Structure formats: structure tokens, C-alpha cells
Amino acid sequence: MSSTTTGRRIVVLGAGYAGLTAAKGAGRHHAVTLVAPEERILHRIRQHETAAGRGRDWPTIGELTRGGRITHRRARAVGLDPAAHEVRLDDGTTLGYDTLVHALGSRTAWHGVPGAEQLAHSAERAAELRRRIDTAEQPGTLAVVGGGATGIELATELAEAHPAWEVRIVASGLVGGVYSDKGRAHVLRVLARLGASVHENTTVTEVTPDGLRTTAGPIAADLVVWAASLEPHPLAAEAGLAVDERGRALVDDHLRSVSHPDVHVIGDAAAVTVPGVGTLRMGCATALPQGQYLGKLLDGRTEKPFSFRYQVQCVSLGRRDGLLQVVRPDDSMRPTVFTGTAGRLAKAAIVGVVLGSLK
């Protein structure tokens, strides 16, 4: 059993997919303090449904941790002192730890674009976006900035749920460009079927009350949704942990900080490199396995290094369609895709597995 499994004080920061599963695993036999301000889990992979008015209240963190030795501290971590083994919380108190799990994840990256943070909505503010759509005096134009999975899911979900609104998706590169040719072609077909217009190779330079200023000219919009990219939570870098050029904490093959081995970092906040695969991308697909692994490690049920291989990427395309893109172990595209009902059901099954693993 490693030294981390005998720590008397295990503190987990963040109750996303990685943090919650790590806390549940470690909390089987150890006292764990789970620090997160939310009452309920923020189900990020279904935020597009919330934005479209199709979401629901997800389980409370207390319900999901029932039966384990886990105390949910409803507070936000605002500072970390690795030398003193202390975390500073936004209520003015500090928590000491023997073993710390930093799982604060990522947040929307605004890239310094003027007006973006002030005027645009993000996936984290999906409920607010839903209220703006529902209370609008009349349907208007909605621009989604970002051509990756988050932007695609938001654009298709909103276009399907609110057909009276004109939905536009704006990308600095290609919409769905990460997918295979077949996969991208299907995404574009669905967007066209739903009446959403596509603006590719179009970089947003400013968000204004009237819409977007871009390298291809102005794009009018009554509402703007920003889904361009994510950035890791800055706590690791601010605390002096070794980080990469993006600010993600560098970790070893047991997900320990390379500079502070009594701190584990998992999920979007960590730069996890797996031999033969490379550095893992941000997302539920990588965060959840990291949390499950670390829970076992802290509970003494494994000593093996963390291992991972990609299998598929999936994306919702409204309620009636989806895309399941088969990938190689290193996340590069294979030509095989499953679309339509098959893609939708496959995505729903994967989301169901995620929900099941949190219970």
C-alpha cells in the first residue's frame, strides 16, 4: 500500500466527473472532505440540453456520495499552500490535508476577445441562456461560437428546440474538423437540416450588443453563446505546481504532481501523458477514468500506473440524431462512424454509463 492510502486527511477539490469518482473510491475506507460550492453535480456533457430547456435537476452531491465516508464542504477553493499542506476557502477558513486531490477542471477560455466574457453566454451559464431565450419578446438570431463538440451540440440542440430562432455556428477553423470526413459531413448535413447556418474559417475579434465582429465581416446576433475552447483552472499554476504551457499540472504515471507528489491532479486540470497515446485531451472521456483510477489508488486497491486508450468520440446532434466516431487508441480518426438513430442511441448509452458510474 502506498503512503497516500494511509493519509488521515484526504481532501478532494471539485465535484465534477474526476473529483466525484475519486472521492467515492477513496471514501470507501477513508474519511474524505469533498470541497465544491454546488449542491448538485454540474452534468457538463448535458449542458446543451439545459440550454435548450430540456434539462432537469441532476442528483445532489449528497445523494451521490451517500454510504461513503465523505463530507461535502460547500465552499470554493481559492488558494493552495503546498508547503503548509493547506487549502484556503472562500469562506475565510483553511483546510489541512495529508493527501490532496486537485480536480477543479476547466472553464471557458475567452482569449481576451473584447466583449466576450461580458456579453456572451457560456456552457457553464446554460440555465441563464435558457431563461434569456424563454423570456425574449420574440425569436431572434443566436450565434454559437466554436466548431468543436460543445459548439456543435449547442447549435443543433438549440436549433431543434427553438426552430423560430435563427441559429448560426461560427468557427475559426472547420466545424467538426476534428472528425473523419464522413463524420464531419454528417454534422454539416444535420446542421443544414435544422436550418442552422455555418460560418467557417471565421475568427471572432469582438462581441458587441449587436452580435459579432469577425475576420469575415460582422455577424448579427441577438444572443451569443461562447463555446470556443476551455482553459484549466489556474489554482495549480498559482500555487507553484509544475505546469505545462497551457497551465495544466504535470503529473507522473500515478497522477501525482511531478513537483509536489502529495498532490494528485486529475481531469481537465492535469496534463496526463500515457505511453503510446500521448497527452490526453480535456473531457469527460478522460476525466472519469482518471477519477476511478485514483479512487482505487487512494483506497489501496491498485498500485499499477494509470493506463488509458481511446475508443470512440461521440456527439449529440439534437434529440433525434447523433454521431459516434470510431478512433484509434491515440484518438486519431478511423473512417468508421455511426450516425442517425444508431449514433443517438450510442451517445445515450455512453451518457448512461457515466451517470451509472457516479451512483
Short mmCIF file of N, CA and C in Angstrom, two decimals, residues 178 272-281 286 308-313 325-334:
data_model
loop_
_atom_site.label_atom_id
_atom_site.label_comp_id
_atom_site.label_asym_id
_atom_site.label_seq_id
_atom_site.Cartn_x
_atom_site.Cartn_y
_atom_site.Cartn_z
N VAL A 178 -12.37 18.04 -36.44
CA VAL A 178 -11.61 17.01 -35.75
C VAL A 178 -12.06 15.62 -36.18
N VAL A 272 -1.97 14.73 -18.47
CA VAL A 272 -1.70 13.31 -18.27
C VAL A 272 -1.16 12.72 -19.57
N THR A 273 0.03 12.20 -19.54
CA THR A 273 0.65 11.61 -20.72
C THR A 273 0.73 10.10 -20.54
N VAL A 274 0.19 9.37 -21.50
CA VAL A 274 0.17 7.90 -21.46
C VAL A 274 1.02 7.37 -22.61
N PRO A 275 1.96 6.47 -22.33
CA PRO A 275 2.80 5.91 -23.40
C PRO A 275 1.96 5.32 -24.53
N GLY A 276 2.32 5.63 -25.74
CA GLY A 276 1.62 5.12 -26.90
C GLY A 276 0.34 5.86 -27.24
N VAL A 277 -0.08 6.77 -26.37
CA VAL A 277 -1.32 7.52 -26.58
C VAL A 277 -1.03 9.00 -26.71
N GLY A 278 -0.16 9.52 -25.85
CA GLY A 278 0.16 10.93 -25.83
C GLY A 278 -0.51 11.63 -24.67
N THR A 279 -0.52 12.95 -24.70
CA THR A 279 -1.15 13.74 -23.65
C THR A 279 -2.65 13.77 -23.89
N LEU A 280 -3.41 13.38 -22.88
CA LEU A 280 -4.85 13.22 -23.03
C LEU A 280 -5.54 14.57 -23.16
N ARG A 281 -6.58 14.60 -23.98
CA ARG A 281 -7.36 15.82 -24.15
C ARG A 281 -8.31 16.00 -22.97
N THR A 286 -11.84 11.31 -20.58
CA THR A 286 -10.56 11.08 -19.90
C THR A 286 -10.64 11.37 -18.41
N PHE A 308 -4.66 4.07 -20.22
CA PHE A 308 -5.86 4.54 -20.91
C PHE A 308 -5.67 4.38 -22.41
N ARG A 309 -6.74 4.04 -23.11
CA ARG A 309 -6.77 4.01 -24.57
C ARG A 309 -8.09 4.58 -25.04
N TYR A 310 -8.05 5.41 -26.07
CA TYR A 310 -9.28 5.93 -26.66
C TYR A 310 -9.97 4.85 -27.48
N GLN A 311 -11.29 4.96 -27.59
CA GLN A 311 -12.06 4.04 -28.42
C GLN A 311 -13.00 4.78 -29.38
N VAL A 312 -13.76 5.75 -28.85
CA VAL A 312 -14.71 6.47 -29.68
C VAL A 312 -14.78 7.93 -29.23
N GLN A 313 -15.29 8.77 -30.10
CA GLN A 313 -15.78 10.10 -29.74
C GLN A 313 -17.24 10.15 -30.11
N GLN A 325 -18.06 8.47 -33.52
CA GLN A 325 -16.86 8.42 -34.36
C GLN A 325 -15.88 7.42 -33.75
N VAL A 326 -15.56 6.37 -34.49
CA VAL A 326 -14.59 5.38 -34.01
C VAL A 326 -13.19 5.95 -34.18
N VAL A 327 -12.35 5.81 -33.13
CA VAL A 327 -10.99 6.35 -33.16
C VAL A 327 -9.99 5.27 -32.80
N ARG A 328 -8.74 5.54 -33.10
CA ARG A 328 -7.65 4.65 -32.73
C ARG A 328 -7.27 4.90 -31.27
N PRO A 329 -6.47 4.03 -30.66
CA PRO A 329 -6.09 4.22 -29.25
C PRO A 329 -5.47 5.58 -28.95
N ASP A 330 -4.84 6.22 -29.96
CA ASP A 330 -4.23 7.53 -29.73
C ASP A 330 -5.18 8.68 -30.07
N ASP A 331 -6.46 8.38 -30.30
CA ASP A 331 -7.52 9.36 -30.57
C ASP A 331 -7.52 9.85 -32.01
N SER A 332 -6.71 9.30 -32.89
CA SER A 332 -6.78 9.67 -34.30
C SER A 332 -7.98 8.97 -34.94
N MET A 333 -8.49 9.58 -36.01
CA MET A 333 -9.76 9.15 -36.58
C MET A 333 -9.64 7.87 -37.41
N ARG A 334 -10.57 6.97 -37.21
CA ARG A 334 -10.81 5.88 -38.15
C ARG A 334 -11.95 6.31 -39.08
#
